XYZ file of C-alpha atoms in Angstrom:
777
model
C 71.669 -149.574 -31.179
C 71.639 -147.566 -34.367
C 75.213 -146.432 -33.837
C 76.351 -149.970 -33.144
C 74.676 -151.457 -36.213
C 75.984 -148.688 -38.382
C 79.481 -149.369 -37.124
C 79.073 -153.076 -37.678
C 77.729 -152.364 -41.130
C 80.724 -150.233 -42.004
C 83.112 -152.815 -40.694
C 81.259 -155.543 -42.551
C 81.265 -153.465 -45.707
C 84.984 -153.052 -45.448
C 85.334 -156.753 -44.946
C 83.242 -157.427 -48.008
C 85.348 -154.950 -49.947
C 88.457 -156.732 -48.844
C 86.969 -160.058 -49.822
C 86.002 -158.750 -53.248
C 89.365 -157.169 -53.658
C 90.805 -160.472 -52.563
C 88.939 -162.233 -55.383
C 90.246 -159.750 -57.899
C 93.738 -159.882 -56.447
C 93.723 -163.653 -56.700
C 92.885 -163.398 -60.395
C 95.563 -160.818 -60.941
C 97.949 -163.030 -58.994
C 97.184 -165.946 -61.285
C 97.712 -163.767 -64.347
C 101.022 -162.535 -62.936
C 102.076 -166.061 -62.202
C 101.147 -167.112 -65.756
C 102.923 -164.076 -67.153
C 105.981 -164.962 -65.158
C 105.798 -168.423 -66.705
C 105.473 -166.872 -70.116
C 108.386 -164.618 -69.402
C 110.448 -167.610 -68.562
C 109.280 -169.385 -71.744
C 109.930 -166.340 -73.916
C 113.326 -165.847 -72.337
C 114.424 -169.108 -73.880
C 114.142 -167.488 -77.296
C 115.691 -164.141 -76.396
C 119.043 -164.720 -74.766
C 121.964 -162.498 -75.732
C 123.932 -165.493 -77.159
C 122.660 -168.741 -78.737
C 123.862 -172.241 -77.783
C 126.680 -172.172 -80.313
C 127.986 -168.805 -79.024
C 126.743 -166.856 -82.042
C 125.518 -163.240 -81.899
C 122.112 -162.100 -80.310
C 119.018 -162.714 -82.454
C 116.321 -159.890 -82.421
C 113.011 -160.785 -80.578
C 109.917 -161.439 -82.677
C 106.603 -159.549 -82.056
C 103.596 -161.467 -80.620
C 100.187 -160.041 -81.554
C 97.165 -160.915 -79.294
C 93.719 -160.281 -80.827
C 90.202 -160.041 -79.266
C 87.591 -162.722 -79.652
C 85.546 -162.219 -82.752
C 82.404 -163.330 -80.879
C 81.688 -162.050 -77.334
C 81.464 -164.944 -74.833
C 77.931 -165.541 -73.474
C 77.012 -166.947 -70.042
C 74.944 -170.084 -69.789
C 71.219 -169.662 -70.453
C 70.223 -170.498 -66.854
C 73.002 -168.368 -65.311
C 70.627 -165.684 -63.972
C 68.201 -168.246 -62.547
C 70.902 -170.273 -60.873
C 72.561 -167.137 -59.525
C 69.369 -165.760 -58.001
C 68.502 -169.148 -56.502
C 71.823 -169.162 -54.738
C 71.354 -165.552 -53.583
C 67.788 -166.216 -52.350
C 68.915 -169.343 -50.497
C 71.690 -167.304 -48.867
C 69.233 -164.603 -47.745
C 66.809 -167.208 -46.367
C 69.683 -168.934 -44.584
C 70.645 -165.612 -42.980
C 67.033 -164.940 -41.928
C 66.651 -168.416 -40.424
C 70.127 -168.445 -38.850
C 71.310 -171.391 -41.000
C 74.762 -171.832 -42.554
C 75.241 -170.376 -46.051
C 76.245 -173.079 -48.544
C 77.894 -170.690 -51.019
C 80.930 -168.564 -50.177
C 80.392 -164.847 -49.687
C 82.954 -164.068 -52.397
C 81.020 -166.107 -54.916
C 77.717 -164.529 -53.882
C 79.201 -161.042 -54.157
C 80.517 -161.948 -57.649
C 77.055 -163.140 -58.632
C 75.528 -159.830 -57.663
C 78.225 -158.016 -59.599
C 77.705 -160.196 -62.649
C 73.933 -159.819 -62.555
C 74.288 -156.049 -62.224
C 76.659 -155.898 -65.169
C 74.024 -157.792 -67.161
C 71.413 -155.088 -66.399
C 69.606 -157.050 -63.683
C 70.425 -154.717 -60.784
C 66.891 -153.366 -60.371
C 65.407 -156.861 -60.504
C 67.875 -158.160 -57.901
C 67.160 -155.158 -55.629
C 63.385 -155.671 -55.823
C 63.676 -159.414 -55.218
C 65.841 -158.746 -52.153
C 63.312 -156.153 -50.945
C 60.531 -158.705 -51.301
C 62.421 -161.272 -49.228
C 63.094 -158.729 -46.454
C 59.491 -157.493 -46.360
C 58.102 -161.027 -46.279
C 60.354 -162.041 -43.408
C 59.609 -158.894 -41.348
C 55.890 -159.240 -41.990
C 56.046 -162.769 -40.590
C 57.992 -161.492 -37.563
C 55.283 -159.065 -36.425
C 52.915 -161.903 -35.581
C 54.790 -162.849 -32.415
C 54.038 -159.431 -30.875
C 50.254 -159.617 -31.177
C 49.602 -162.120 -28.385
C 47.067 -160.986 -25.819
C 48.538 -162.339 -22.582
C 52.216 -161.523 -23.069
C 53.977 -159.930 -20.084
C 55.281 -156.419 -20.788
C 58.850 -157.222 -19.823
C 58.862 -160.399 -21.960
C 57.388 -158.362 -24.793
C 60.163 -155.797 -24.469
C 62.881 -158.451 -24.501
C 61.357 -160.134 -27.571
C 61.146 -156.813 -29.352
C 64.785 -156.096 -28.551
C 65.768 -159.568 -29.740
C 63.813 -159.181 -32.985
C 65.419 -155.801 -33.598
C 68.926 -157.072 -32.910
C 68.406 -160.089 -35.206
C 66.974 -157.888 -37.929
C 69.968 -155.570 -37.774
C 72.406 -158.471 -37.968
C 70.503 -159.928 -40.920
C 70.538 -156.630 -42.801
C 74.263 -156.274 -42.155
C 74.910 -159.745 -43.600
C 72.645 -159.112 -46.583
C 74.315 -155.809 -47.248
C 77.736 -157.465 -47.284
C 76.509 -159.737 -50.069
C 74.599 -157.096 -52.036
C 77.107 -154.300 -51.381
C 77.679 -153.903 -55.112
C 74.097 -152.666 -55.443
C 74.762 -149.918 -52.850
C 77.856 -148.827 -54.758
C 76.277 -148.748 -58.171
C 72.540 -149.045 -58.510
C 71.578 -147.098 -55.356
C 74.032 -144.312 -56.091
C 72.735 -143.981 -59.648
C 69.090 -143.760 -58.470
C 68.625 -141.097 -55.739
C 65.087 -142.230 -54.913
C 66.166 -145.782 -54.098
C 66.990 -146.613 -50.452
C 70.281 -148.186 -49.508
C 70.044 -151.758 -48.278
C 70.523 -150.631 -44.648
C 67.859 -147.931 -44.964
C 65.614 -150.464 -46.722
C 65.942 -152.750 -43.702
C 65.096 -149.899 -41.284
C 62.171 -148.712 -43.370
C 60.760 -152.227 -43.619
C 60.984 -152.829 -39.856
C 59.380 -149.459 -39.185
C 56.607 -150.102 -41.721
C 55.611 -153.628 -40.675
C 56.494 -153.670 -36.948
C 56.669 -150.371 -35.104
C 54.026 -148.506 -37.068
C 51.613 -151.301 -36.237
C 49.226 -149.654 -33.759
C 49.182 -152.455 -31.197
C 52.916 -153.132 -31.333
C 53.851 -149.480 -31.049
C 51.537 -148.846 -28.089
C 52.806 -151.928 -26.265
C 56.414 -151.005 -26.909
C 56.059 -147.400 -25.712
C 53.960 -148.371 -22.702
C 56.525 -150.998 -21.764
C 59.366 -148.483 -21.940
C 57.395 -145.963 -19.860
C 56.604 -148.665 -17.316
C 60.283 -149.551 -16.887
C 61.272 -145.867 -16.548
C 58.547 -145.335 -13.935
C 59.830 -148.332 -11.996
C 63.311 -146.842 -12.005
C 61.974 -143.479 -10.824
C 60.368 -145.256 -7.884
C 63.685 -146.799 -6.895
C 63.575 -150.224 -8.592
C 66.561 -151.747 -10.369
C 66.033 -152.090 -14.119
C 67.866 -153.325 -17.201
C 69.190 -150.061 -18.623
C 70.841 -151.798 -21.576
C 67.397 -153.041 -22.684
C 65.998 -149.499 -22.537
C 69.028 -148.083 -24.330
C 68.661 -150.619 -27.157
C 64.930 -150.047 -27.603
C 65.186 -146.252 -27.534
C 68.101 -146.283 -29.979
C 65.894 -148.471 -32.176
C 63.198 -145.781 -32.107
C 65.755 -143.085 -32.882
C 67.121 -145.090 -35.811
C 63.588 -145.684 -37.096
C 62.843 -141.946 -36.668
C 59.754 -142.477 -34.527
C 61.360 -141.459 -31.192
C 59.833 -137.983 -31.057
C 56.316 -138.826 -32.219
C 55.795 -142.268 -30.713
C 57.765 -142.052 -27.435
C 58.924 -138.584 -26.461
C 55.501 -136.930 -26.238
C 54.068 -139.655 -24.005
C 57.256 -139.731 -21.935
C 57.139 -135.978 -21.246
C 53.434 -136.123 -20.339
C 54.102 -138.980 -17.899
C 57.078 -137.075 -16.444
C 55.032 -133.916 -15.908
C 52.233 -135.867 -14.239
C 54.632 -137.687 -11.905
C 56.595 -134.628 -10.774
C 53.511 -132.438 -10.479
C 51.989 -134.836 -7.982
C 55.292 -135.433 -6.229
C 56.065 -131.718 -5.896
C 52.692 -130.841 -4.372
C 52.988 -133.660 -1.872
C 56.623 -133.323 -0.784
C 56.760 -129.538 -0.531
C 54.198 -129.836 2.272
C 55.707 -132.872 3.977
C 59.434 -132.051 3.907
C 61.280 -129.075 5.334
C 63.010 -126.854 2.805
C 66.561 -128.357 3.020
C 65.215 -131.905 2.612
C 62.991 -130.852 -0.286
C 65.886 -129.109 -2.041
C 68.012 -132.234 -1.621
C 65.200 -134.284 -3.145
C 64.954 -131.916 -6.135
C 68.714 -132.063 -6.643
C 68.580 -135.877 -6.511
C 65.778 -135.961 -9.080
C 67.705 -133.711 -11.457
C 70.793 -135.883 -11.085
C 68.754 -139.024 -11.802
C 67.262 -137.488 -14.959
C 70.741 -136.476 -16.045
C 71.843 -140.096 -15.664
C 68.873 -141.282 -17.729
C 69.899 -138.929 -20.493
C 73.411 -140.294 -20.307
C 72.425 -143.967 -20.324
C 69.408 -144.359 -22.588
C 67.392 -141.225 -23.441
C 68.098 -139.313 -26.639
C 69.872 -135.986 -26.213
C 67.050 -134.216 -28.066
C 64.875 -134.783 -24.964
C 67.261 -132.962 -22.625
C 65.875 -129.419 -22.672
C 62.195 -130.403 -22.448
C 62.833 -132.983 -19.732
C 64.749 -130.594 -17.458
C 62.256 -127.817 -18.136
C 59.403 -130.026 -16.913
C 61.271 -131.210 -13.798
C 62.360 -127.676 -12.900
C 58.903 -126.266 -13.503
C 57.005 -128.880 -11.492
C 59.460 -129.189 -8.581
C 60.819 -125.633 -8.339
C 58.952 -122.954 -10.290
C 55.475 -124.055 -9.201
C 56.503 -124.009 -5.528
C 58.960 -121.096 -5.554
C 57.024 -118.934 -3.094
C 56.510 -121.850 -0.688
C 60.188 -122.825 -0.768
C 61.323 -119.286 0.011
C 58.702 -118.391 2.596
C 59.044 -121.732 4.376
C 62.797 -122.088 4.488
C 64.914 -119.074 3.514
C 64.712 -117.240 6.852
C 65.628 -120.390 8.779
C 68.549 -121.176 6.490
C 69.852 -117.606 6.760
C 69.373 -117.502 10.530
C 71.129 -120.834 11.088
C 73.843 -119.990 8.560
C 73.258 -123.183 6.533
C 75.888 -122.539 3.876
C 75.515 -125.741 1.861
C 71.720 -125.578 1.814
C 71.757 -121.919 0.746
C 74.258 -122.726 -1.984
C 71.975 -125.500 -3.240
C 68.951 -123.198 -3.100
C 70.767 -120.537 -5.133
C 71.834 -123.064 -7.783
C 68.406 -124.702 -8.065
C 66.459 -121.437 -8.161
C 68.850 -120.185 -10.823
C 67.470 -122.892 -13.130
C 63.992 -121.326 -13.306
C 62.832 -117.967 -14.588
C 62.920 -115.196 -11.943
C 64.113 -117.740 -9.370
C 67.220 -115.872 -8.276
C 65.463 -112.517 -8.540
C 62.798 -113.736 -6.116
C 65.497 -115.186 -3.856
C 67.249 -111.803 -3.894
C 64.039 -109.998 -2.871
C 63.323 -112.463 -0.068
C 66.905 -112.192 1.175
C 66.538 -108.406 1.286
C 63.301 -108.756 3.265
C 65.020 -111.060 5.750
C 67.948 -108.650 6.191
C 65.583 -105.727 6.824
C 63.472 -107.698 9.279
C 66.436 -109.166 11.176
C 68.366 -105.904 11.176
C 65.368 -103.940 12.417
C 65.212 -106.186 15.498
C 68.826 -105.267 16.290
C 68.445 -101.528 15.699
C 64.968 -100.729 17.026
C 65.179 -102.532 20.375
C 66.536 -100.045 23.004
C 67.571 -102.966 25.210
C 70.141 -103.938 22.585
C 71.782 -100.520 22.330
C 74.921 -101.700 24.137
C 75.423 -104.640 21.791
C 73.890 -103.045 18.681
C 77.113 -102.351 16.781
C 78.754 -105.667 17.655
C 75.630 -107.536 16.529
C 75.489 -105.498 13.328
C 79.126 -106.334 12.583
C 78.556 -110.033 13.220
C 75.368 -109.930 11.134
C 77.221 -108.221 8.274
C 80.105 -110.722 8.456
C 77.672 -113.624 8.308
C 75.862 -112.139 5.315
C 79.160 -111.428 3.526
C 80.161 -115.083 3.883
C 76.761 -116.203 2.584
C 77.044 -113.732 -0.276
C 80.479 -115.003 -1.280
C 80.106 -118.741 -0.753
C 76.417 -119.250 -1.561
C 75.371 -116.441 -3.894
C 78.727 -116.160 -5.729
C 78.911 -112.400 -5.089
C 76.079 -111.831 -7.545
C 75.923 -108.074 -8.186
C 72.161 -107.951 -7.658
C 72.513 -109.635 -4.278
C 75.379 -107.312 -3.279
C 73.303 -104.250 -4.168
C 70.225 -105.641 -2.399
C 72.274 -106.267 0.751
C 73.583 -102.681 0.788
C 70.120 -101.234 0.220
C 68.643 -103.422 2.948
C 71.267 -102.373 5.482
C 70.772 -98.735 4.623
C 66.997 -99.135 4.983
C 66.863 -100.748 8.418
C 69.828 -98.959 10.014
C 68.176 -95.564 9.441
C 64.749 -96.568 10.770
C 65.873 -95.406 14.197
C 67.076 -91.909 13.558
C 70.441 -90.826 15.031
C 70.815 -93.722 17.488
C 72.844 -96.075 15.254
C 75.233 -93.210 14.421
C 75.667 -92.480 18.119
C 76.251 -96.118 19.024
C 78.786 -96.613 16.214
C 80.741 -93.605 17.522
C 80.701 -95.031 21.058
C 81.729 -98.458 19.790
C 84.747 -96.919 18.048
C 85.573 -95.132 21.292
C 85.493 -98.409 23.245
C 87.891 -100.009 20.772
C 90.323 -97.070 20.513
C 90.424 -96.427 24.259
C 93.494 -97.472 26.261
C 93.111 -100.792 28.045
C 91.617 -102.505 25.014
C 94.115 -105.359 24.689
C 91.880 -107.715 22.774
C 93.282 -107.061 19.317
C 96.548 -106.448 17.509
C 97.118 -103.539 15.136
C 96.196 -105.686 12.116
C 92.996 -106.860 13.786
C 92.204 -103.299 14.801
C 92.658 -102.139 11.211
C 90.300 -104.828 9.933
C 87.765 -103.896 12.614
C 87.907 -100.217 11.646
C 87.322 -101.175 8.004
C 84.218 -103.123 9.032
C 82.987 -100.200 11.118
C 83.409 -97.905 8.126
C 81.122 -100.210 6.135
C 78.376 -99.603 8.717
C 79.230 -95.907 8.780
C 78.522 -95.660 5.041
C 74.970 -96.871 5.582
C 73.939 -94.210 8.139
C 72.350 -90.990 6.930
C 73.049 -88.896 10.040
C 76.809 -88.758 9.660
C 76.870 -85.398 11.443
C 75.439 -87.159 14.529
C 78.315 -89.626 14.366
C 80.754 -86.740 14.100
C 79.340 -85.013 17.178
C 79.575 -88.074 19.432
C 82.879 -89.200 17.942
C 84.393 -85.762 18.557
C 83.235 -85.768 22.182
C 84.711 -89.219 22.831
C 87.914 -88.409 20.955
C 88.374 -85.348 23.155
C 88.187 -87.511 26.282
C 90.699 -89.980 24.894
C 93.172 -87.274 23.938
C 92.854 -85.151 27.081
C 92.887 -87.957 29.636
C 95.538 -89.861 27.700
C 93.314 -92.909 27.185
C 93.969 -93.387 23.501
C 95.261 -96.917 22.880
C 97.189 -96.084 19.721
C 97.895 -92.838 17.920
C 98.325 -94.820 14.698
C 94.847 -96.327 15.066
C 93.384 -92.893 15.816
C 94.951 -91.389 12.708
C 93.974 -94.425 10.630
C 90.331 -93.933 11.628
C 90.642 -90.252 10.839
C 92.035 -90.940 7.360
C 89.200 -93.396 6.675
C 86.610 -90.787 7.658
C 88.351 -88.218 5.491
C 88.412 -90.535 2.487
C 84.718 -91.309 2.974
C 83.284 -87.858 3.761
C 85.890 -85.355 2.617
C 88.241 -82.952 4.325
C 85.404 -80.740 5.614
C 84.036 -83.572 7.729
C 87.326 -84.197 9.547
C 88.740 -80.655 9.710
C 87.735 -80.204 13.370
C 88.980 -83.646 14.309
C 92.323 -82.949 12.654
C 92.411 -79.622 14.529
C 92.145 -81.517 17.825
C 95.253 -83.529 16.989
C 97.093 -80.361 15.971
C 96.182 -78.734 19.309
C 97.653 -81.707 21.174
C 100.887 -81.446 19.179
C 101.117 -77.681 19.766
C 100.418 -78.225 23.462
C 103.463 -80.487 23.708
C 105.649 -77.715 22.291
C 104.072 -75.160 24.635
C 104.669 -77.381 27.684
C 108.317 -77.858 26.721
C 108.767 -74.081 26.587
C 106.812 -73.650 29.865
C 109.118 -76.035 31.699
C 112.096 -73.957 30.582
C 110.325 -70.880 31.943
C 109.682 -72.534 35.324
C 113.398 -73.205 35.753
C 114.026 -69.466 35.731
C 111.402 -68.698 38.429
C 112.767 -68.657 42.002
C 109.701 -68.034 44.210
C 107.837 -71.314 43.651
C 108.238 -72.472 47.248
C 108.522 -76.065 48.397
C 105.615 -77.395 46.345
C 107.162 -78.337 43.050
C 104.604 -79.378 40.437
C 105.149 -81.057 37.106
C 102.213 -79.299 35.458
C 101.150 -80.153 31.894
C 98.605 -77.910 30.177
C 96.659 -78.747 27.038
C 95.659 -75.615 25.162
C 92.531 -76.260 23.091
C 90.880 -74.184 20.364
C 87.168 -73.681 21.063
C 86.391 -74.043 17.332
C 87.696 -77.628 17.232
C 86.708 -79.110 20.549
C 83.319 -79.920 22.082
C 81.701 -77.259 24.212
C 82.219 -77.763 27.959
C 80.399 -75.884 30.761
C 82.526 -73.380 32.668
C 82.992 -74.468 36.306
C 84.867 -72.282 38.779
C 86.475 -74.429 41.478
C 88.678 -73.328 44.352
C 92.217 -74.423 43.670
C 94.848 -74.817 46.429
C 97.171 -71.769 46.512
C 100.225 -73.594 45.167
C 98.205 -74.888 42.203
C 96.638 -71.485 41.602
C 100.186 -70.035 41.576
C 101.155 -72.353 38.711
C 97.996 -71.418 36.804
C 98.881 -67.757 37.144
C 102.444 -68.356 35.928
C 101.158 -70.271 32.904
C 98.663 -67.498 32.091
C 101.439 -64.919 31.997
C 103.705 -67.227 30.018
C 100.976 -67.911 27.427
C 99.992 -64.236 27.098
C 103.599 -63.351 26.496
C 103.724 -65.831 23.596
C 100.232 -65.264 22.162
C 99.025 -61.781 22.918
C 95.282 -61.228 22.619
C 94.240 -64.804 23.361
C 92.133 -65.630 26.405
C 92.408 -68.867 28.374
C 89.477 -70.613 30.095
C 90.476 -73.358 32.545
C 88.455 -76.579 32.441
C 88.982 -78.480 35.719
C 86.561 -81.233 34.719
C 89.129 -82.532 32.154
C 92.191 -82.467 34.446
C 93.905 -85.367 36.227
C 96.695 -85.593 38.828
C 99.239 -87.875 40.452
C 99.312 -87.494 44.279
C 101.769 -88.941 46.766
C 99.938 -90.163 49.887
C 101.402 -91.321 53.210
C 99.673 -94.185 55.031
C 100.693 -96.270 58.022
C 101.714 -99.025 55.608
C 103.918 -96.642 53.658
C 103.646 -94.086 50.862
C 101.596 -94.657 47.700
C 101.162 -92.814 44.431
C 97.526 -92.168 43.556
C 96.391 -91.500 39.995
C 93.182 -89.452 40.274
C 91.080 -86.838 38.519
C 91.476 -83.153 39.383
C 88.188 -83.219 41.325
C 89.411 -86.234 43.345
C 92.730 -84.469 43.964
C 90.991 -81.310 45.219
C 88.950 -83.368 47.688
C 91.926 -85.411 48.952
C 94.135 -82.341 49.388
C 91.636 -80.986 51.930
C 92.623 -83.837 54.278
C 96.103 -82.318 54.646
C 94.561 -79.794 57.056
C 92.265 -82.119 59.058
C 91.362 -85.812 59.122
C 87.562 -85.459 59.278
C 85.519 -83.236 56.956
C 81.716 -83.198 56.495
C 80.193 -83.210 53.013
C 78.931 -79.620 53.239
C 82.356 -78.319 54.243
C 84.026 -80.121 51.339
C 81.573 -78.420 48.985
C 82.499 -75.005 50.390
C 86.245 -75.630 50.275
C 86.268 -76.907 46.665
C 83.201 -75.222 45.145
C 82.557 -78.413 43.146
C 79.024 -78.978 41.889
C 76.857 -81.062 44.261
C 76.290 -83.963 41.884
C 79.912 -84.019 40.825
C 81.315 -83.951 44.380
C 79.019 -86.760 45.493
C 80.187 -88.873 42.586
C 83.826 -87.985 43.365
C 83.569 -88.858 47.064
C 81.766 -92.091 46.208
C 84.762 -93.202 44.128
C 87.161 -92.387 47.009
C 85.147 -93.768 49.930
C 83.019 -96.564 48.430
C 85.177 -97.967 45.645
C 87.854 -100.636 45.623
C 90.620 -98.256 46.793
C 89.071 -96.570 49.883
C 91.659 -93.940 50.774
C 88.946 -92.185 52.824
C 86.055 -93.735 54.714
C 82.490 -92.506 55.156
C 80.516 -92.258 58.323
C 77.898 -93.696 58.389
C 78.860 -96.519 56.062
C 76.942 -97.054 52.835
C 77.192 -97.048 49.066
C 75.482 -93.716 48.504
C 76.595 -90.240 49.560
C 73.957 -88.517 51.686
C 73.648 -85.142 53.350
C 75.400 -85.058 56.730
C 77.966 -87.717 55.832
C 81.406 -87.226 57.344
C 84.557 -88.333 55.524
C 87.682 -89.492 57.372
C 91.185 -90.023 55.999
C 91.955 -93.757 56.048
C 95.453 -94.036 57.545
C 95.203 -97.816 57.628
C 94.697 -98.110 53.854
C 96.767 -100.936 52.345
C 97.383 -102.106 48.806
C 99.987 -104.379 47.265
C 100.654 -101.887 44.462
C 102.616 -98.695 44.787
C 100.822 -96.895 41.960
C 97.085 -97.020 42.440
C 94.601 -95.711 39.900
C 91.310 -94.603 41.401
C 88.724 -94.382 38.648
C 86.009 -91.794 38.814
C 82.532 -93.293 39.144
C 81.321 -93.326 35.577
C 77.795 -92.072 35.190
C 75.824 -93.131 32.202
C 75.297 -90.460 29.674
C 71.984 -88.957 30.716
C 69.142 -88.360 28.344
C 69.666 -84.631 28.853
C 73.305 -84.903 27.727
C 72.314 -86.987 24.723
C 69.585 -84.525 23.936
C 72.048 -81.656 24.247
C 74.383 -83.340 21.767
C 71.496 -83.969 19.398
C 70.371 -80.355 19.809
C 73.825 -79.170 18.798
C 73.638 -81.433 15.749
C 70.174 -80.101 14.944
C 71.416 -76.526 15.298
C 74.299 -77.238 12.919
C 71.831 -78.759 10.481
C 69.707 -75.636 10.589
C 72.698 -73.554 9.577
C 73.437 -75.960 6.719
C 69.815 -75.883 5.540
C 69.794 -72.062 5.624
C 73.058 -71.887 3.693
C 71.828 -74.398 1.102
C 68.540 -72.516 0.554
C 70.301 -69.188 0.071
C 72.883 -70.779 -2.239
C 70.165 -72.370 -4.396
C 68.066 -69.203 -4.591
C 71.084 -67.114 -5.575
C 71.761 -69.451 -8.431
C 68.137 -69.994 -9.582
C 66.707 -66.551 -8.677
C 63.120 -67.831 -8.921
C 61.962 -71.265 -7.777
C 58.802 -73.087 -6.725
C 58.498 -74.753 -3.327
C 58.563 -78.284 -4.791
C 61.660 -77.664 -6.909
C 63.388 -76.012 -3.960
C 62.770 -79.112 -1.816
C 64.137 -81.333 -4.589
C 67.312 -79.256 -4.862
C 67.760 -79.313 -1.090
C 67.440 -83.097 -0.844
C 70.117 -83.414 -3.533
C 72.543 -81.123 -1.689
C 72.011 -82.035 1.956
C 73.916 -85.032 3.287
C 71.595 -85.726 6.214
C 67.901 -86.640 6.398
C 65.477 -83.796 6.970
C 61.703 -83.520 7.100
C 59.624 -81.143 4.958
C 58.184 -79.394 8.069
C 61.741 -78.590 9.285
C 62.657 -77.193 5.872
C 59.484 -75.145 5.816
C 60.441 -73.594 9.188
C 63.867 -72.648 7.827
C 62.279 -71.080 4.736
C 59.947 -69.009 6.958
C 62.940 -67.978 9.087
C 64.835 -66.805 6.001
C 61.771 -64.902 4.771
C 61.502 -63.172 8.183
C 65.165 -62.215 7.971
C 64.710 -60.926 4.391
C 67.074 -63.424 2.764
C 64.328 -64.563 0.392
C 60.708 -63.555 -0.215
C 57.549 -65.001 -1.686
C 56.356 -64.053 -5.128
C 53.521 -61.561 -4.748
C 51.470 -63.204 -7.493
C 52.177 -66.811 -6.379
C 52.674 -67.692 -2.711
C 54.179 -71.052 -3.674
C 57.003 -69.326 -5.550
C 60.172 -67.882 -3.954
C 62.424 -65.140 -5.272
């Protein structure tokens, strides 16, 4: 209201100025008109030529002199003037027409001021205003007045008072421009009106209490959902601001009432509502308070008001909100609710920090379930990738990629993924193998690249990267040797990612495997040229391809001596001589377990081409000599290990493509079983691939791989200890452990390190200090 009245006052003041100027301009206009008349009269005596046509006569000077005696106003001028002014003020206060024009009243004030009566006029006006306001306060002291009626009457009285002061000021504006400006301690007429209303109305104990209580009552009604007259509240609160009692009379009580309301509401609703509904309620409350600030509250209340709402609805129940709802929201991927939670908790001290900690706890707890459970080993990596994708979306859309949340997420993943030592690294390597293996048609090259990038994110979290390398190398060898790699580009892309992450030393053996395959292609090209020059190969022409592998790069395979058919043994012998002629001094070891063949088979339905492993080929070739062969005889003829030959025969006799049959029938291969060539075998395809029965990697094989990793780690620990002691010369046990942890890239336990130290002492690489057994030299 204050702004409105002030604007009206300024406009009215300008109007009064214009009116006063209009009075003056009228006088000047009259003078000009009279002067113009004079000019015309004088011009009759100053023409260039007289009536008879004689020459111009010079103009005569006219001298105007001041009055000898200063004119005096009538004796009752001051009395009559003030009577008219008082009647005008009373007419304004009683809403009656003013009998005298405003221009004349303004001139009276000006005249009285010029006669030295300005102070007297000001005081008389002040007395009239105070008397009227003092009479006004009586209407607000009734005992049985309804609060809403009281509020409306107060607003009406205030509005009328402001209008009256504006009208009075337009009449007495000359006092503001002269007397008030010349006396700094004297209030302007507008300020006088405000001060008087404050003094006689709103500083009255009963009136002030009723006014404030009425305002608080209306605000409380609105907070409980009732429709209210916001313009009434806005007018009354602007009145308090203009009268400078807003902070002391209203704001303190308002904030106390607000704190009481939201304290009770928060305690009740946080128990009744689930977390999303409660957060929505808090957001609604904050929006409502923002609207109140916009419509009728003073802006000075903003900070304290929001602080109270945030404290009572959020800060006081922070732990309950997080413990009750965060895990559910994260689990159900409630993006909008999480976004709201992040924004609301960011409004209170330590809110987002606590949210970050609770998020980290959830990630550790949920991730541990995925990693620790052995039943989920097959789906572990896929679940981890999906879990990471979900968290990345939440981090971006809900938590705005806050650096603290990003760091907490990385730390949480690293914490839970290494709780089960070695297994996650092994499963990640096997997952990569399943995706890079031929037959995986589920993704394009771009999708494969994105998948490899995601896998590398998980790879960064694992501590046992050497375990990953061991299993990855074993699977890579199978893909390269059996030709099951889906894409050479994808293989090399994965290799470059590993190299960028862990350095050239980590991938040197893997790169060596690829180099061996490239060299083998060149060797086979040269070998084929050599075969063309050999005449005594007989009727059995083989297209033999040999992969020559360096033991240093490839996994270690057990040596198995099988009995090869003579024509195949002949080719092996030729290749041995050819290779020795090219690389003298090198020794070849044949690995039949990694070989595969294409056989042409003749059945009653026609010939077929069978794609089989070398073990399967050796077994099938025995049926060229006879149609029925017992299990024991097949073992003797091929010299294949018992477990391996049973698995091989099971794939040929019990699988989908049964090129031989077993007697008696059954799924398992037992002692005494006889195998018969199936002449009646039929298949719609010409090329038939018979897969070897895949056995799950046994615990012994896994343990063997882990043992190799452990052995490699021992060498690294020994080398690190010797390197540190050479540099430091003398070091305590504790400092040595600290240095080792800084240098080693894999987790190791103090007991294992202690064993390596004892081993080095036994081998005289280091020794204990004679005076201090805890010191090494």
